[in-house]
Structure formats: structure tokens, C-alpha cells
PDB file of N, CA and C in Angstrom:
ATOM      1  N   MET A   1      -2.001 -10.701  -5.942  1.00  0.00           N
ATOM      2  CA  MET A   1      -1.498  -9.673  -5.066  1.00  0.00           C
ATOM      3  C   MET A   1      -2.465  -8.496  -4.958  1.00  0.00           C
ATOM      4  N   HIS A   2      -3.578  -8.572  -5.638  1.00  0.00           N
ATOM      5  CA  HIS A   2      -4.552  -7.481  -5.637  1.00  0.00           C
ATOM      6  C   HIS A   2      -5.236  -7.394  -4.274  1.00  0.00           C
ATOM      7  N   MET A   3      -5.478  -6.167  -3.817  1.00  0.00           N
ATOM      8  CA  MET A   3      -6.121  -5.924  -2.529  1.00  0.00           C
ATOM      9  C   MET A   3      -7.230  -4.897  -2.686  1.00  0.00           C
ATOM     10  N   HIS A   4      -8.098  -4.851  -1.676  1.00  0.00           N
ATOM     11  CA  HIS A   4      -9.150  -3.835  -1.576  1.00  0.00           C
ATOM     12  C   HIS A   4      -9.037  -3.177  -0.211  1.00  0.00           C
ATOM     13  N   LEU A   5      -9.367  -1.893  -0.159  1.00  0.00           N
ATOM     14  CA  LEU A   5      -9.516  -1.254   1.143  1.00  0.00           C
ATOM     15  C   LEU A   5     -10.794  -1.786   1.768  1.00  0.00           C
ATOM     16  N   LYS A   6     -10.784  -1.973   3.066  1.00  0.00           N
ATOM     17  CA  LYS A   6     -12.003  -2.393   3.756  1.00  0.00           C
ATOM     18  C   LYS A   6     -12.986  -1.222   3.730  1.00  0.00           C
ATOM     19  N   PRO A   7     -14.282  -1.513   3.831  1.00  0.00           N
ATOM     20  CA  PRO A   7     -15.300  -0.457   3.706  1.00  0.00           C
ATOM     21  C   PRO A   7     -15.150   0.691   4.706  1.00  0.00           C
ATOM     22  N   HIS A   8     -14.574   0.433   5.858  1.00  0.00           N
ATOM     23  CA  HIS A   8     -14.433   1.469   6.888  1.00  0.00           C
ATOM     24  C   HIS A   8     -13.169   2.318   6.717  1.00  0.00           C
ATOM     25  N   VAL A   9     -12.439   2.124   5.611  1.00  0.00           N
ATOM     26  CA  VAL A   9     -11.161   2.812   5.406  1.00  0.00           C
ATOM     27  C   VAL A   9     -11.269   3.822   4.270  1.00  0.00           C
ATOM     28  N   THR A  10     -10.730   5.006   4.499  1.00  0.00           N
ATOM     29  CA  THR A  10     -10.679   6.059   3.492  1.00  0.00           C
ATOM     30  C   THR A  10      -9.217   6.355   3.172  1.00  0.00           C
ATOM     31  N   LEU A  11      -8.913   6.455   1.884  1.00  0.00           N
ATOM     32  CA  LEU A  11      -7.561   6.769   1.421  1.00  0.00           C
ATOM     33  C   LEU A  11      -7.552   8.177   0.849  1.00  0.00           C
ATOM     34  N   THR A  12      -6.637   9.009   1.329  1.00  0.00           N
ATOM     35  CA  THR A  12      -6.470  10.363   0.815  1.00  0.00           C
ATOM     36  C   THR A  12      -5.011  10.565   0.431  1.00  0.00           C
ATOM     37  N   ASP A  13      -4.781  10.919  -0.828  1.00  0.00           N
ATOM     38  CA  ASP A  13      -3.423  11.216  -1.278  1.00  0.00           C
ATOM     39  C   ASP A  13      -3.036  12.617  -0.826  1.00  0.00           C
ATOM     40  N   THR A  14      -1.763  12.772  -0.465  1.00  0.00           N
ATOM     41  CA  THR A  14      -1.234  14.064  -0.036  1.00  0.00           C
ATOM     42  C   THR A  14      -0.027  14.418  -0.905  1.00  0.00           C
ATOM     43  N   ASP A  15       0.556  15.566  -0.659  1.00  0.00           N
ATOM     44  CA  ASP A  15       1.743  15.985  -1.409  1.00  0.00           C
ATOM     45  C   ASP A  15       2.953  15.099  -1.118  1.00  0.00           C
ATOM     46  N   THR A  16       2.959  14.475   0.042  1.00  0.00           N
ATOM     47  CA  THR A  16       4.123  13.680   0.449  1.00  0.00           C
ATOM     48  C   THR A  16       3.853  12.189   0.540  1.00  0.00           C
ATOM     49  N   GLY A  17       2.657  11.755   0.175  1.00  0.00           N
ATOM     50  CA  GLY A  17       2.310  10.339   0.262  1.00  0.00           C
ATOM     51  C   GLY A  17       0.812  10.157   0.328  1.00  0.00           C
ATOM     52  N   ALA A  18       0.361   9.515   1.393  1.00  0.00           N
ATOM     53  CA  ALA A  18      -1.072   9.270   1.545  1.00  0.00           C
ATOM     54  C   ALA A  18      -1.392   9.069   3.019  1.00  0.00           C
ATOM     55  N   VAL A  19      -2.680   9.193   3.322  1.00  0.00           N
ATOM     56  CA  VAL A  19      -3.175   8.943   4.668  1.00  0.00           C
ATOM     57  C   VAL A  19      -4.351   7.990   4.555  1.00  0.00           C
ATOM     58  N   LEU A  20      -4.337   6.970   5.398  1.00  0.00           N
ATOM     59  CA  LEU A  20      -5.461   6.048   5.512  1.00  0.00           C
ATOM     60  C   LEU A  20      -6.166   6.352   6.821  1.00  0.00           C
ATOM     61  N   LEU A  21      -7.485   6.482   6.783  1.00  0.00           N
ATOM     62  CA  LEU A  21      -8.277   6.725   7.982  1.00  0.00           C
ATOM     63  C   LEU A  21      -9.138   5.510   8.247  1.00  0.00           C
ATOM     64  N   ASP A  22      -8.996   4.949   9.435  1.00  0.00           N
ATOM     65  CA  ASP A  22      -9.867   3.863   9.873  1.00  0.00           C
ATOM     66  C   ASP A  22     -11.089   4.516  10.503  1.00  0.00           C
ATOM     67  N   GLY A  23     -12.215   4.486   9.802  1.00  0.00           N
ATOM     68  CA  GLY A  23     -13.429   5.146  10.254  1.00  0.00           C
ATOM     69  C   GLY A  23     -14.016   4.558  11.520  1.00  0.00           C
ATOM     70  N   ARG A  24     -13.667   3.329  11.847  1.00  0.00           N
ATOM     71  CA  ARG A  24     -14.187   2.708  13.073  1.00  0.00           C
ATOM     72  C   ARG A  24     -13.461   3.207  14.309  1.00  0.00           C
ATOM     73  N   THR A  25     -12.154   3.418  14.182  1.00  0.00           N
ATOM     74  CA  THR A  25     -11.356   3.785  15.353  1.00  0.00           C
ATOM     75  C   THR A  25     -10.930   5.250  15.355  1.00  0.00           C
ATOM     76  N   GLY A  26     -10.996   5.895  14.183  1.00  0.00           N
ATOM     77  CA  GLY A  26     -10.522   7.264  14.066  1.00  0.00           C
ATOM     78  C   GLY A  26      -9.014   7.373  13.931  1.00  0.00           C
ATOM     79  N   LYS A  27      -8.317   6.243  13.825  1.00  0.00           N
ATOM     80  CA  LYS A  27      -6.859   6.256  13.690  1.00  0.00           C
ATOM     81  C   LYS A  27      -6.456   6.569  12.258  1.00  0.00           C
ATOM     82  N   TYR A  28      -5.393   7.362  12.137  1.00  0.00           N
ATOM     83  CA  TYR A  28      -4.802   7.695  10.844  1.00  0.00           C
ATOM     84  C   TYR A  28      -3.504   6.913  10.672  1.00  0.00           C
ATOM     85  N   PHE A  29      -3.245   6.508   9.445  1.00  0.00           N
ATOM     86  CA  PHE A  29      -2.010   5.816   9.100  1.00  0.00           C
ATOM     87  C   PHE A  29      -1.374   6.576   7.949  1.00  0.00           C
ATOM     88  N   GLU A  30      -0.172   7.091   8.174  1.00  0.00           N
ATOM     89  CA  GLU A  30       0.505   7.900   7.157  1.00  0.00           C
ATOM     90  C   GLU A  30       1.458   7.030   6.340  1.00  0.00           C
ATOM     91  N   LEU A  31       1.415   7.198   5.019  1.00  0.00           N
ATOM     92  CA  LEU A  31       2.298   6.477   4.110  1.00  0.00           C
ATOM     93  C   LEU A  31       3.202   7.471   3.393  1.00  0.00           C
ATOM     94  N   ASN A  32       4.465   7.119   3.222  1.00  0.00           N
ATOM     95  CA  ASN A  32       5.340   7.971   2.419  1.00  0.00           C
ATOM     96  C   ASN A  32       5.018   7.756   0.942  1.00  0.00           C
ATOM     97  N   SER A  33       5.671   8.488   0.080  1.00  0.00           N
ATOM     98  CA  SER A  33       5.328   8.426  -1.346  1.00  0.00           C
ATOM     99  C   SER A  33       5.624   7.060  -1.963  1.00  0.00           C
ATOM    100  N   THR A  34       6.626   6.371  -1.457  1.00  0.00           N
ATOM    101  CA  THR A  34       6.924   5.029  -1.968  1.00  0.00           C
ATOM    102  C   THR A  34       5.818   4.059  -1.583  1.00  0.00           C
ATOM    103  N   ALA A  35       5.426   4.060  -0.323  1.00  0.00           N
ATOM    104  CA  ALA A  35       4.342   3.185   0.131  1.00  0.00           C
ATOM    105  C   ALA A  35       3.034   3.540  -0.573  1.00  0.00           C
ATOM    106  N   GLN A  36       2.817   4.818  -0.828  1.00  0.00           N
ATOM    107  CA  GLN A  36       1.626   5.256  -1.560  1.00  0.00           C
ATOM    108  C   GLN A  36       1.597   4.628  -2.952  1.00  0.00           C
ATOM    109  N   ALA A  37       2.710   4.681  -3.664  1.00  0.00           N
ATOM    110  CA  ALA A  37       2.779   4.117  -5.014  1.00  0.00           C
ATOM    111  C   ALA A  37       2.549   2.609  -4.989  1.00  0.00           C
ATOM    112  N   VAL A  38       3.136   1.931  -4.011  1.00  0.00           N
ATOM    113  CA  VAL A  38       2.948   0.482  -3.887  1.00  0.00           C
ATOM    114  C   VAL A  38       1.492   0.167  -3.569  1.00  0.00           C
ATOM    115  N   LEU A  39       0.892   0.923  -2.652  1.00  0.00           N
ATOM    116  CA  LEU A  39      -0.505   0.678  -2.304  1.00  0.00           C
ATOM    117  C   LEU A  39      -1.414   0.876  -3.506  1.00  0.00           C
ATOM    118  N   HIS A  40      -1.215   1.940  -4.255  1.00  0.00           N
ATOM    119  CA  HIS A  40      -2.042   2.160  -5.445  1.00  0.00           C
ATOM    120  C   HIS A  40      -1.883   1.013  -6.442  1.00  0.00           C
ATOM    121  N   ALA A  41      -0.673   0.494  -6.577  1.00  0.00           N
ATOM    122  CA  ALA A  41      -0.453  -0.652  -7.469  1.00  0.00           C
ATOM    123  C   ALA A  41      -1.181  -1.887  -6.944  1.00  0.00           C
ATOM    124  N   LEU A  42      -1.178  -2.080  -5.635  1.00  0.00           N
ATOM    125  CA  LEU A  42      -1.874  -3.225  -5.048  1.00  0.00           C
ATOM    126  C   LEU A  42      -3.389  -3.102  -5.178  1.00  0.00           C
ATOM    127  N   LEU A  43      -3.899  -1.881  -5.151  1.00  0.00           N
ATOM    128  CA  LEU A  43      -5.346  -1.655  -5.232  1.00  0.00           C
ATOM    129  C   LEU A  43      -5.870  -1.682  -6.663  1.00  0.00           C
ATOM    130  N   ALA A  44      -5.020  -1.404  -7.630  1.00  0.00           N
ATOM    131  CA  ALA A  44      -5.448  -1.335  -9.032  1.00  0.00           C
ATOM    132  C   ALA A  44      -5.569  -2.740  -9.614  1.00  0.00           C
ATOM    133  N   GLU A  45      -6.738  -3.046 -10.168  1.00  0.00           N
ATOM    134  CA  GLU A  45      -6.947  -4.379 -10.742  1.00  0.00           C
ATOM    135  C   GLU A  45      -6.030  -4.631 -11.924  1.00  0.00           C
ATOM    136  N   ASP A  46      -5.825  -3.637 -12.760  1.00  0.00           N
ATOM    137  CA  ASP A  46      -4.970  -3.789 -13.932  1.00  0.00           C
ATOM    138  C   ASP A  46      -3.734  -2.908 -13.843  1.00  0.00           C
ATOM    139  N   GLY A  47      -3.332  -2.578 -12.636  1.00  0.00           N
ATOM    140  CA  GLY A  47      -2.209  -1.674 -12.454  1.00  0.00           C
ATOM    141  C   GLY A  47      -0.874  -2.380 -12.553  1.00  0.00           C
ATOM    142  N   PRO A  48       0.178  -1.625 -12.339  1.00  0.00           N
ATOM    143  CA  PRO A  48       1.520  -2.195 -12.424  1.00  0.00           C
ATOM    144  C   PRO A  48       1.778  -3.176 -11.281  1.00  0.00           C
ATOM    145  N   ASN A  49       2.660  -4.110 -11.510  1.00  0.00           N
ATOM    146  CA  ASN A  49       3.092  -5.012 -10.452  1.00  0.00           C
ATOM    147  C   ASN A  49       3.892  -4.180  -9.447  1.00  0.00           C
ATOM    148  N   PRO A  50       3.527  -4.210  -8.166  1.00  0.00           N
ATOM    149  CA  PRO A  50       4.212  -3.345  -7.199  1.00  0.00           C
ATOM    150  C   PRO A  50       5.700  -3.649  -7.060  1.00  0.00           C
ATOM    151  N   ILE A  51       6.076  -4.898  -7.245  1.00  0.00           N
ATOM    152  CA  ILE A  51       7.492  -5.252  -7.158  1.00  0.00           C
ATOM    153  C   ILE A  51       8.248  -4.655  -8.336  1.00  0.00           C
ATOM    154  N   GLU A  52       7.689  -4.785  -9.520  1.00  0.00           N
ATOM    155  CA  GLU A  52       8.324  -4.202 -10.708  1.00  0.00           C
ATOM    156  C   GLU A  52       8.396  -2.684 -10.588  1.00  0.00           C
ATOM    157  N   LEU A  53       7.373  -2.088 -10.003  1.00  0.00           N
ATOM    158  CA  LEU A  53       7.353  -0.641  -9.796  1.00  0.00           C
ATOM    159  C   LEU A  53       8.550  -0.202  -8.951  1.00  0.00           C
ATOM    160  N   LEU A  54       8.806  -0.919  -7.860  1.00  0.00           N
ATOM    161  CA  LEU A  54       9.950  -0.584  -7.009  1.00  0.00           C
ATOM    162  C   LEU A  54      11.272  -0.790  -7.740  1.00  0.00           C
ATOM    163  N   LEU A  55      11.351  -1.856  -8.517  1.00  0.00           N
ATOM    164  CA  LEU A  55      12.587  -2.133  -9.255  1.00  0.00           C
ATOM    165  C   LEU A  55      12.873  -1.060 -10.299  1.00  0.00           C
ATOM    166  N   GLU A  56      11.826  -0.516 -10.903  1.00  0.00           N
ATOM    167  CA  GLU A  56      11.995   0.529 -11.911  1.00  0.00           C
ATOM    168  C   GLU A  56      12.379   1.871 -11.294  1.00  0.00           C
ATOM    169  N   ARG A  57      11.830   2.172 -10.124  1.00  0.00           N
ATOM    170  CA  ARG A  57      12.031   3.492  -9.513  1.00  0.00           C
ATOM    171  C   ARG A  57      13.267   3.596  -8.628  1.00  0.00           C
ATOM    172  N   PHE A  58      13.689   2.475  -8.078  1.00  0.00           N
ATOM    173  CA  PHE A  58      14.770   2.507  -7.092  1.00  0.00           C
ATOM    174  C   PHE A  58      15.830   1.457  -7.416  1.00  0.00           C
ATOM    175  N   GLU A  59      17.023   1.705  -6.939  1.00  0.00           N
ATOM    176  CA  GLU A  59      18.099   0.738  -7.114  1.00  0.00           C
ATOM    177  C   GLU A  59      18.061  -0.242  -5.943  1.00  0.00           C
ATOM    178  N   VAL A  60      17.147  -1.207  -6.041  1.00  0.00           N
ATOM    179  CA  VAL A  60      17.002  -2.237  -5.015  1.00  0.00           C
ATOM    180  C   VAL A  60      17.026  -3.602  -5.692  1.00  0.00           C
ATOM    181  N   THR A  61      17.349  -4.604  -4.907  1.00  0.00           N
ATOM    182  CA  THR A  61      17.318  -5.966  -5.431  1.00  0.00           C
ATOM    183  C   THR A  61      15.874  -6.454  -5.468  1.00  0.00           C
ATOM    184  N   ARG A  62      15.627  -7.473  -6.259  1.00  0.00           N
ATOM    185  CA  ARG A  62      14.289  -8.068  -6.312  1.00  0.00           C
ATOM    186  C   ARG A  62      13.884  -8.571  -4.922  1.00  0.00           C
ATOM    187  N   GLU A  63      14.825  -9.167  -4.211  1.00  0.00           N
ATOM    188  CA  GLU A  63      14.528  -9.688  -2.873  1.00  0.00           C
ATOM    189  C   GLU A  63      14.075  -8.569  -1.938  1.00  0.00           C
ATOM    190  N   ARG A  64      14.748  -7.421  -2.020  1.00  0.00           N
ATOM    191  CA  ARG A  64      14.377  -6.275  -1.182  1.00  0.00           C
ATOM    192  C   ARG A  64      13.000  -5.753  -1.576  1.00  0.00           C
ATOM    193  N   ALA A  65      12.727  -5.657  -2.873  1.00  0.00           N
ATOM    194  CA  ALA A  65      11.422  -5.178  -3.343  1.00  0.00           C
ATOM    195  C   ALA A  65      10.313  -6.110  -2.872  1.00  0.00           C
ATOM    196  N   VAL A  66      10.528  -7.411  -2.987  1.00  0.00           N
ATOM    197  CA  VAL A  66       9.533  -8.391  -2.530  1.00  0.00           C
ATOM    198  C   VAL A  66       9.306  -8.242  -1.032  1.00  0.00           C
ATOM    199  N   ALA A  67      10.387  -8.125  -0.269  1.00  0.00           N
ATOM    200  CA  ALA A  67      10.274  -7.981   1.181  1.00  0.00           C
ATOM    201  C   ALA A  67       9.528  -6.707   1.557  1.00  0.00           C
ATOM    202  N   ASP A  68       9.808  -5.602   0.867  1.00  0.00           N
ATOM    203  CA  ASP A  68       9.140  -4.334   1.170  1.00  0.00           C
ATOM    204  C   ASP A  68       7.650  -4.388   0.855  1.00  0.00           C
ATOM    205  N   VAL A  69       7.289  -4.981  -0.274  1.00  0.00           N
ATOM    206  CA  VAL A  69       5.870  -5.107  -0.635  1.00  0.00           C
ATOM    207  C   VAL A  69       5.164  -6.014   0.372  1.00  0.00           C
ATOM    208  N   ASN A  70       5.787  -7.132   0.716  1.00  0.00           N
ATOM    209  CA  ASN A  70       5.188  -8.044   1.693  1.00  0.00           C
ATOM    210  C   ASN A  70       5.026  -7.382   3.051  1.00  0.00           C
ATOM    211  N   ALA A  71       6.007  -6.575   3.452  1.00  0.00           N
ATOM    212  CA  ALA A  71       5.933  -5.882   4.737  1.00  0.00           C
ATOM    213  C   ALA A  71       4.778  -4.886   4.759  1.00  0.00           C
ATOM    214  N   LEU A  72       4.600  -4.141   3.673  1.00  0.00           N
ATOM    215  CA  LEU A  72       3.487  -3.189   3.614  1.00  0.00           C
ATOM    216  C   LEU A  72       2.156  -3.924   3.660  1.00  0.00           C
ATOM    217  N   GLN A  73       2.034  -4.992   2.877  1.00  0.00           N
ATOM    218  CA  GLN A  73       0.797  -5.775   2.885  1.00  0.00           C
ATOM    219  C   GLN A  73       0.502  -6.300   4.286  1.00  0.00           C
ATOM    220  N   SER A  74       1.510  -6.800   4.950  1.00  0.00           N
ATOM    221  CA  SER A  74       1.344  -7.352   6.289  1.00  0.00           C
ATOM    222  C   SER A  74       0.900  -6.284   7.288  1.00  0.00           C
ATOM    223  N   LYS A  75       1.539  -5.124   7.255  1.00  0.00           N
ATOM    224  CA  LYS A  75       1.181  -4.044   8.183  1.00  0.00           C
ATOM    225  C   LYS A  75      -0.246  -3.557   7.954  1.00  0.00           C
ATOM    226  N   LEU A  76      -0.632  -3.422   6.685  1.00  0.00           N
ATOM    227  CA  LEU A  76      -1.990  -2.969   6.377  1.00  0.00           C
ATOM    228  C   LEU A  76      -3.020  -4.014   6.784  1.00  0.00           C
ATOM    229  N   SER A  77      -2.699  -5.280   6.599  1.00  0.00           N
ATOM    230  CA  SER A  77      -3.610  -6.359   6.995  1.00  0.00           C
ATOM    231  C   SER A  77      -3.738  -6.432   8.510  1.00  0.00           C
ATOM    232  N   GLN A  78      -2.613  -6.332   9.209  1.00  0.00           N
ATOM    233  CA  GLN A  78      -2.636  -6.383  10.671  1.00  0.00           C
ATOM    234  C   GLN A  78      -3.433  -5.228  11.264  1.00  0.00           C
ATOM    235  N   ALA A  79      -3.426  -4.087  10.588  1.00  0.00           N
ATOM    236  CA  ALA A  79      -4.193  -2.924  11.049  1.00  0.00           C
ATOM    237  C   ALA A  79      -5.653  -3.017  10.618  1.00  0.00           C
ATOM    238  N   ASP A  80      -6.026  -4.097   9.917  1.00  0.00           N
ATOM    239  CA  ASP A  80      -7.392  -4.343   9.447  1.00  0.00           C
ATOM    240  C   ASP A  80      -7.872  -3.265   8.476  1.00  0.00           C
ATOM    241  N   LEU A  81      -6.953  -2.824   7.601  1.00  0.00           N
ATOM    242  CA  LEU A  81      -7.278  -1.779   6.635  1.00  0.00           C
ATOM    243  C   LEU A  81      -7.567  -2.326   5.247  1.00  0.00           C
ATOM    244  N   VAL A  82      -7.058  -3.514   4.938  1.00  0.00           N
ATOM    245  CA  VAL A  82      -7.200  -4.089   3.598  1.00  0.00           C
ATOM    246  C   VAL A  82      -7.604  -5.551   3.690  1.00  0.00           C
ATOM    247  N   GLU A  83      -8.075  -6.047   2.547  1.00  0.00           N
ATOM    248  CA  GLU A  83      -8.341  -7.476   2.411  1.00  0.00           C
ATOM    249  C   GLU A  83      -7.870  -7.902   1.033  1.00  0.00           C
ATOM    250  N   THR A  84      -7.426  -9.130   0.929  1.00  0.00           N
ATOM    251  CA  THR A  84      -6.957  -9.651  -0.346  1.00  0.00           C
ATOM    252  C   THR A  84      -8.144  -9.980  -1.223  1.00  0.00           C
ATOM    253  N   ALA A  85      -8.053  -9.560  -2.495  1.00  0.00           N
ATOM    254  CA  ALA A  85      -9.161  -9.798  -3.430  1.00  0.00           C
ATOM    255  C   ALA A  85      -9.091 -11.202  -3.976  1.00  0.00           C
TER     256      ALA A  85
END
């Protein structure tokens, strides 16, 4: 489940989440604090499992946590911001 930001992408953490900048297009993608935490877990080679992270922080089912992580991965991939390691 580990991912890398593509070379043209810059990640900046903010007080309310994070912003991804696609340097090729100039488009910004804003993430809330939950998506920020999941993204950092996905980017960290030895970081926490993003699904377990959601289960620990929120009262959600495992199925919901899996779906949310998969949805974020899919959106970031479709926007050409990340690649699977």
C-alpha cells in the first residue's frame, strides 16, 4: 500500500490538512486533516497502516476505512499525483 508522490508534486501541510501542488499544471488539491493523515501513512515506508489509523481515530467499520483509503488512493492516482511503490 506504500506510495510515492510523483516528482512534479509538492506536498505542504497546513493547519487544517494539506495541499498538493501539481507543478506541471499549477493545480492545487486540498486535503482535510483525515486525508492528510492517511496520505502521510501511505507515503511513509515504515509508517502506520492507514486503515488501522482510521480505525483508531474514528468510530468507523473496517469496511468503511478500507473504502475511504481506496477512494483517496484512486483520486490521487487519477489526478496523476502519486505512484505505487
